[in-house]
XYZ file of N, CA and C in Angstrom:
525
model
N 66.262 97.781 159.848
C 67.151 96.682 160.493
C 68.287 96.644 159.510
N 69.432 96.640 160.221
C 70.705 96.422 159.543
C 70.914 95.114 158.887
N 71.584 95.027 157.760
C 71.914 93.553 157.127
C 72.645 92.723 158.115
N 73.588 93.219 158.863
C 74.274 92.287 159.957
C 73.255 91.713 160.758
N 72.216 92.334 161.420
C 71.210 91.887 162.104
C 70.350 90.683 161.481
N 70.122 91.170 160.408
C 69.292 90.315 159.465
C 69.835 88.950 159.201
N 71.306 89.147 159.037
C 72.053 87.990 158.780
C 72.205 87.076 159.947
N 72.357 87.724 161.014
C 72.335 86.992 162.361
C 71.205 86.141 162.649
N 70.100 86.878 162.244
C 68.829 86.289 162.650
C 68.445 84.971 161.624
N 69.023 85.249 160.271
C 68.548 84.053 159.490
C 69.696 82.965 159.735
N 70.834 83.113 160.220
C 71.779 82.184 160.518
C 71.466 81.396 161.710
N 70.944 82.290 162.644
C 70.371 81.406 163.978
C 69.111 80.773 163.665
N 68.333 81.289 162.719
C 66.955 80.440 162.557
C 67.159 79.280 161.599
N 68.147 79.155 160.882
C 68.511 78.024 159.969
C 68.405 76.555 160.612
N 68.978 76.317 161.563
C 68.833 74.871 162.164
C 67.425 74.527 162.534
N 66.748 75.678 163.241
C 65.257 75.406 163.413
C 64.412 75.278 162.143
N 64.800 76.028 161.178
C 63.976 75.841 159.990
C 64.016 74.442 159.441
N 65.356 74.156 159.496
C 65.497 72.766 158.917
C 64.714 71.636 159.642
N 64.653 71.771 160.932
C 63.979 70.864 161.827
C 62.518 70.971 161.462
N 61.915 72.278 161.318
C 60.598 72.508 160.983
C 60.076 71.898 159.551
N 61.007 71.983 158.663
C 60.882 71.439 157.353
C 60.809 69.739 157.386
N 61.787 69.430 158.072
C 62.060 67.863 158.180
C 60.751 67.214 158.714
N 60.192 68.072 159.572
C 58.954 67.278 160.225
C 57.548 67.456 159.187
N 57.785 68.177 158.126
C 56.684 68.407 157.116
C 56.908 67.817 155.916
N 58.194 67.436 155.342
C 58.347 66.750 154.160
C 59.125 65.547 154.190
N 58.966 64.611 153.426
C 59.561 63.358 153.381
C 61.043 63.273 153.212
N 61.557 63.924 152.114
C 62.858 63.909 151.692
C 63.808 65.089 152.351
N 64.891 64.575 153.094
C 65.838 65.476 153.681
C 66.265 66.612 152.748
N 66.567 66.143 151.456
C 66.853 66.955 150.413
C 66.009 68.120 150.102
N 64.670 67.828 150.290
C 63.608 68.826 150.072
C 63.742 69.757 151.340
N 63.763 69.405 152.452
C 63.739 70.279 153.663
C 65.133 71.292 153.445
N 66.049 70.652 153.061
C 67.314 71.471 152.904
C 67.066 72.517 151.819
N 66.542 72.203 150.732
C 66.075 73.156 149.653
C 65.113 74.208 150.036
N 64.133 73.867 150.868
C 63.127 74.701 151.621
C 63.904 75.719 152.503
N 64.905 75.304 153.195
C 65.529 76.183 154.069
C 66.211 77.205 153.256
N 66.852 76.891 152.111
C 67.733 77.753 151.240
C 66.747 78.648 150.744
N 65.473 78.242 150.140
C 64.482 79.060 149.483
C 64.008 80.090 150.543
N 63.735 79.664 151.664
C 63.129 80.567 152.791
C 64.305 81.597 153.186
N 65.377 81.288 153.313
C 66.585 82.414 153.665
C 66.781 83.054 152.540
N 66.849 82.750 151.305
C 66.863 83.545 150.266
C 65.741 84.563 150.097
N 64.480 83.987 150.219
C 63.329 84.960 150.136
C 63.375 85.937 151.306
N 63.764 85.570 152.468
C 63.710 86.428 153.537
C 64.855 87.347 153.469
N 65.952 87.041 153.003
C 67.244 88.093 152.728
C 66.835 88.941 151.763
N 65.968 88.790 150.601
C 65.665 89.610 149.644
C 64.500 90.605 150.239
N 63.948 90.311 151.295
C 62.859 91.113 151.928
C 63.199 91.622 153.347
N 64.510 91.942 153.563
C 64.933 92.200 154.943
C 64.386 93.720 155.304
N 63.922 94.487 154.333
C 63.425 95.696 154.737
C 62.146 95.541 155.584
N 61.352 94.487 155.120
C 60.093 94.186 155.872
C 60.256 93.295 157.239
N 61.542 92.992 157.526
C 61.832 92.227 158.604
C 61.710 93.106 159.906
N 60.884 92.665 160.914
C 60.723 93.503 162.118
C 62.033 93.857 162.954
N 62.196 94.907 163.504
C 63.330 95.100 164.172
C 63.679 94.349 165.398
N 62.582 94.205 166.193
C 62.473 93.099 167.347
C 63.127 91.758 166.993
N 64.142 91.146 167.511
C 64.642 89.667 167.037
C 63.691 88.792 167.216
N 63.039 88.641 168.333
C 61.929 87.561 168.366
C 60.706 87.756 167.248
N 60.234 89.060 167.071
C 59.388 89.211 165.962
C 60.103 88.887 164.571
N 61.248 89.320 164.357
C 61.939 88.860 163.315
C 61.994 87.441 162.967
N 62.224 86.655 164.009
C 62.306 85.101 164.028
C 60.904 84.752 163.576
N 59.839 85.201 164.168
C 58.517 84.802 163.725
C 58.255 85.098 162.322
N 58.766 86.342 161.925
C 58.474 86.736 160.456
C 59.258 85.722 159.332
N 60.440 85.172 159.958
C 61.121 84.314 159.088
C 60.324 83.043 158.965
N 59.727 82.753 160.105
C 58.947 81.417 160.111
C 57.597 81.584 159.268
N 57.145 82.862 159.063
C 55.976 82.973 158.370
C 56.497 82.877 156.778
N 57.555 83.464 156.579
C 58.107 83.240 155.064
C 58.224 81.702 155.031
N 58.669 80.977 155.897
C 58.871 79.357 155.743
C 57.543 78.843 155.521
N 56.559 79.310 156.112
C 55.176 78.668 156.044
C 54.685 78.910 154.677
N 54.893 80.173 154.178
C 54.576 80.473 152.701
C 55.433 79.587 151.549
N 56.713 79.526 152.014
C 57.540 78.728 151.191
C 56.982 77.210 151.056
N 56.667 76.667 152.216
C 56.154 75.198 152.319
C 54.935 75.130 151.576
N 54.054 76.160 151.781
C 52.836 75.983 151.047
C 52.767 75.997 149.610
N 53.695 76.686 148.901
C 54.322 76.816 147.747
C 54.768 75.444 147.224
N 55.689 74.875 148.154
C 56.127 73.469 147.878
C 55.140 72.428 147.619
N 54.307 72.631 148.503
C 53.219 71.467 148.545
C 52.264 71.810 147.409
N 51.960 72.998 146.927
C 51.096 73.003 145.658
C 51.921 72.532 144.642
N 53.189 73.090 144.341
C 53.920 72.526 143.286
C 54.145 70.997 143.177
N 54.367 70.430 144.434
C 54.449 69.041 144.349
C 53.172 68.342 144.046
N 52.048 68.948 144.472
C 50.862 68.227 144.102
C 50.457 68.269 142.705
N 50.689 69.443 141.942
C 50.612 69.582 140.456
C 51.679 68.664 139.743
N 52.726 68.585 140.308
C 53.703 67.861 139.537
C 53.394 66.186 139.581
N 52.977 65.978 140.892
C 52.466 64.335 141.001
C 51.295 64.062 140.232
N 50.308 65.045 140.157
C 49.038 64.693 139.346
C 49.524 64.701 137.629
N 50.408 65.668 137.487
C 50.846 65.636 136.006
C 51.674 64.294 135.667
N 52.475 63.937 136.526
C 53.226 62.635 136.478
C 52.198 61.368 136.370
N 51.112 61.452 136.951
C 50.054 60.332 137.011
C 49.331 60.371 135.718
N 49.108 61.598 135.366
C 48.313 61.540 134.005
C 49.234 61.011 132.859
N 50.464 61.546 132.922
C 51.403 61.270 131.803
C 51.762 59.669 131.860
N 51.991 59.093 133.036
C 52.168 57.681 133.313
C 50.986 56.848 132.723
N 49.739 57.199 132.807
C 48.619 56.588 132.177
C 48.606 56.617 130.646
N 49.304 57.376 130.009
C 49.304 57.513 128.717
C 50.556 56.783 128.002
N 51.589 56.395 128.937
C 52.616 55.762 128.459
C 52.692 54.409 128.229
N 53.393 53.783 127.251
C 53.654 52.344 127.101
C 54.464 51.745 128.164
N 53.940 50.805 128.910
C 54.845 50.333 130.178
C 56.061 49.555 129.706
N 55.969 49.065 128.470
C 57.252 48.361 128.165
C 57.650 48.792 126.847
N 58.295 50.105 126.698
C 58.699 50.708 125.380
C 59.403 49.879 124.426
N 60.179 48.857 124.812
C 61.070 48.334 123.808
C 60.449 46.878 123.505
N 59.683 46.287 124.517
C 59.355 44.933 124.453
C 58.215 44.725 123.352
N 57.552 45.763 123.103
C 56.265 45.801 122.097
C 56.784 45.535 120.803
N 57.950 45.942 120.655
C 58.614 45.847 119.021
C 59.506 44.555 118.967
N 59.505 43.709 119.925
C 60.330 42.540 119.814
C 61.658 42.715 119.729
N 62.148 43.783 120.525
C 63.574 44.101 120.616
C 64.056 43.353 121.764
N 65.163 42.866 121.539
C 66.080 41.805 122.483
C 66.851 42.667 123.391
N 67.280 42.178 124.408
C 68.211 42.990 125.426
C 69.367 43.351 124.674
N 69.720 42.626 123.556
C 71.104 42.877 122.949
C 70.827 44.393 122.194
N 69.723 44.688 121.661
C 69.753 45.911 121.004
C 69.745 46.738 121.983
N 68.840 46.759 123.110
C 68.694 47.841 123.974
C 70.195 47.825 124.679
N 70.991 47.036 124.915
C 72.355 47.201 125.389
C 73.244 47.845 124.408
N 73.071 47.497 123.159
C 73.748 48.253 122.056
C 73.546 49.748 121.927
N 72.265 50.135 122.100
C 71.968 51.565 121.979
C 72.587 52.112 123.221
N 72.223 51.469 124.270
C 72.967 52.180 125.562
C 74.582 52.294 125.534
N 75.005 51.382 124.821
C 76.565 51.548 124.727
C 77.001 52.591 123.689
N 76.153 53.089 122.930
C 76.552 54.083 121.957
C 77.034 55.382 122.667
N 77.713 56.282 122.353
C 77.968 57.585 122.750
C 76.610 58.206 122.997
N 76.538 59.029 124.013
C 75.306 59.540 124.481
C 74.446 60.248 123.343
N 75.240 60.873 122.604
C 74.431 61.627 121.596
C 74.055 60.979 120.484
N 74.525 59.728 120.122
C 74.301 58.742 118.986
C 73.155 58.149 119.627
N 73.059 57.508 120.923
C 71.963 56.737 121.374
C 70.803 57.595 121.464
N 71.045 59.012 121.698
C 69.692 59.866 121.755
C 69.198 59.939 120.366
N 69.999 60.064 119.280
C 69.498 60.020 117.995
C 68.831 59.034 117.611
N 69.418 57.761 117.803
C 68.710 56.434 117.550
C 67.372 56.404 118.346
N 67.273 56.809 119.517
C 66.001 56.933 120.201
C 64.993 57.683 119.635
N 65.468 58.986 119.296
C 64.635 59.860 118.790
C 63.926 59.429 117.520
N 64.790 58.864 116.410
C 64.160 58.604 115.275
C 63.621 57.123 115.361
N 64.245 56.129 116.049
C 63.681 54.949 115.926
C 62.783 54.389 116.947
N 62.573 55.258 118.027
C 61.716 54.768 119.059
C 60.678 56.043 119.203
N 61.116 57.139 119.113
C 60.126 58.264 119.378
C 59.287 58.649 117.919
N 59.805 58.325 116.832
C 59.078 58.416 115.607
C 59.470 59.692 115.022
N 60.541 60.526 115.189
C 60.960 61.737 114.656
C 61.605 61.410 113.338
N 61.437 62.409 112.223
C 62.217 62.206 111.278
C 63.685 62.739 111.549
N 64.373 62.621 110.563
C 65.830 63.000 110.755
C 65.815 64.503 110.771
N 65.011 65.133 110.078
C 64.968 66.653 110.116
C 64.528 67.149 111.475
N 63.439 66.517 111.978
C 62.942 66.798 113.240
C 63.957 66.652 114.282
N 64.768 65.495 114.264
C 65.548 65.222 115.290
C 66.953 66.207 115.202
N 67.194 66.564 113.919
C 68.195 67.618 113.687
C 67.833 69.030 114.401
N 66.610 69.320 114.326
C 65.930 70.514 115.046
C 66.206 70.305 116.536
N 65.647 69.232 117.073
C 65.752 69.047 118.563
C 67.244 68.840 118.912
N 68.073 68.304 118.296
C 69.513 68.276 118.631
C 70.304 69.476 118.589
N 69.672 70.597 117.647
C 70.503 71.687 117.400
C 71.614 71.499 116.328
N 71.348 70.659 115.301
C 72.395 70.375 114.405
C 71.751 70.572 112.935
N 72.441 70.652 112.016
C 72.008 70.734 110.585
C 71.599 69.293 110.146
N 70.551 69.234 109.258
C 70.065 67.957 108.772
C 71.292 67.153 108.074
N 72.129 67.676 107.478
C 73.107 66.893 106.873
C 74.115 66.483 108.011
N 74.420 67.188 109.090
C 75.355 66.827 109.971
C 74.592 65.474 110.754
N 73.371 65.666 110.938
C 72.478 64.557 111.704
C 72.497 63.167 110.732
N 72.387 63.356 109.494
C 72.342 62.305 108.683
C 73.727 61.449 108.697
N 74.697 62.300 108.848
C 76.184 61.595 108.949
C 76.198 60.962 110.256
N 75.740 61.518 111.354
C 75.695 60.891 112.708
C 74.866 59.705 112.676
N 73.643 59.689 112.004
C 72.774 58.603 112.049
C 73.433 57.533 111.164
N 73.935 57.736 110.023
C 74.700 56.686 109.363
C 75.609 56.005 110.431
N 76.582 56.802 111.084
C 77.539 56.496 111.893
C 76.994 55.657 113.112
N 75.794 56.035 113.810
C 75.202 55.178 114.785
C 74.618 53.997 114.132
N 74.157 53.939 113.225
C 73.699 52.536 112.654
C 74.858 51.716 112.276
N 75.722 52.227 111.883
C 77.177 51.417 111.550
C 77.663 50.807 113.052
N 77.595 51.540 113.875
C 78.206 51.086 115.333
C 77.063 49.991 115.931
N 75.896 50.132 115.682
C 74.987 49.309 116.080
C 75.036 48.003 115.467
N 75.197 48.171 114.078
C 75.244 46.966 113.211
C 76.571 46.212 113.795
N 77.555 46.847 113.827
C 78.901 46.180 114.259
C 78.694 45.611 115.651
N 78.263 46.212 116.650
C 78.007 45.762 117.895
C 77.035 44.519 117.910
N 75.839 44.388 117.183
C 75.047 43.340 117.144
C 75.601 42.412 116.495
N 76.575 42.489 115.559
C 77.157 41.220 114.742
C 78.055 40.368 115.741
N 78.865 41.288 116.627
C 79.663 40.760 117.737
C 78.893 39.940 118.615
N 77.694 40.501 119.017
C 77.007 39.780 120.054
C 76.293 38.623 119.476
N 75.742 38.604 118.355
C 75.158 37.270 117.824
C 74.966 37.529 116.292
N 75.924 37.005 115.692
C 76.104 37.112 114.092
C 74.800 36.602 113.381
N 74.151 35.622 113.886
C 72.968 35.129 113.156
C 71.701 35.729 113.327
N 71.836 36.577 114.500
C 70.458 37.452 114.752
C 70.107 38.574 114.030
N 68.874 38.593 113.726
C 68.120 39.741 113.108
C 67.620 40.677 114.082
N 67.880 40.368 115.309
C 67.500 41.106 116.668
C 65.945 41.566 116.558
N 64.945 40.591 116.262
C 63.811 40.986 116.587
C 63.236 41.839 115.337
N 64.084 42.035 114.333
C 63.548 42.758 113.041
C 63.631 44.221 113.496
N 64.371 44.820 114.543
C 64.475 46.150 114.629
C 65.413 46.840 113.915
N 66.512 46.295 113.499
C 67.444 46.900 112.616
C 66.953 46.779 111.167
N 65.984 46.034 110.737
C 65.443 45.864 109.501
C 64.921 47.106 109.097
N 64.374 47.958 109.976
C 63.587 49.265 109.798
C 64.699 50.341 109.662
N 65.933 50.141 109.946
C 66.965 51.211 109.892
C 67.233 51.333 108.351
N 67.351 52.410 107.679
C 67.537 52.744 106.502
C 68.944 52.078 105.987
N 69.007 51.567 104.845
C 70.229 50.880 104.401
C 71.378 51.845 103.917
């Protein structure tokens, strides 16, 4: 079968494929992704596509069926993993430490990289050296950034509530 015919068959089948997937998955985005995956897979296998247009259309829907089965398996595995992980997570990651909303807002207001650094060290429990590895910088660079992040946090929190010790959270930050 020539690529022109394969292209025509895939283009003609796309709206039917979308309707097919929309009836089988909840999210429209998933249906669109499945059409794209089906067309890509079929295009890569056009040598196996039957020459008869109706048989070729049926073959494309066979590819779609396999794509959908793979999607359902992947989704089931992902959902099961999410449930297992959720059962191990602390439902209130900041509240357990007496951290006020001011601290959470101050960390969120930091530049993204500094906020992530503060979370890695003070929430996730990584050392500065470990955080440096995770962030792909040298430990000395990270120590400088950490000092800057702490300085910004202290300044921000003093502006919010000059008398607050913010639930003791900043007390744990190195001086």
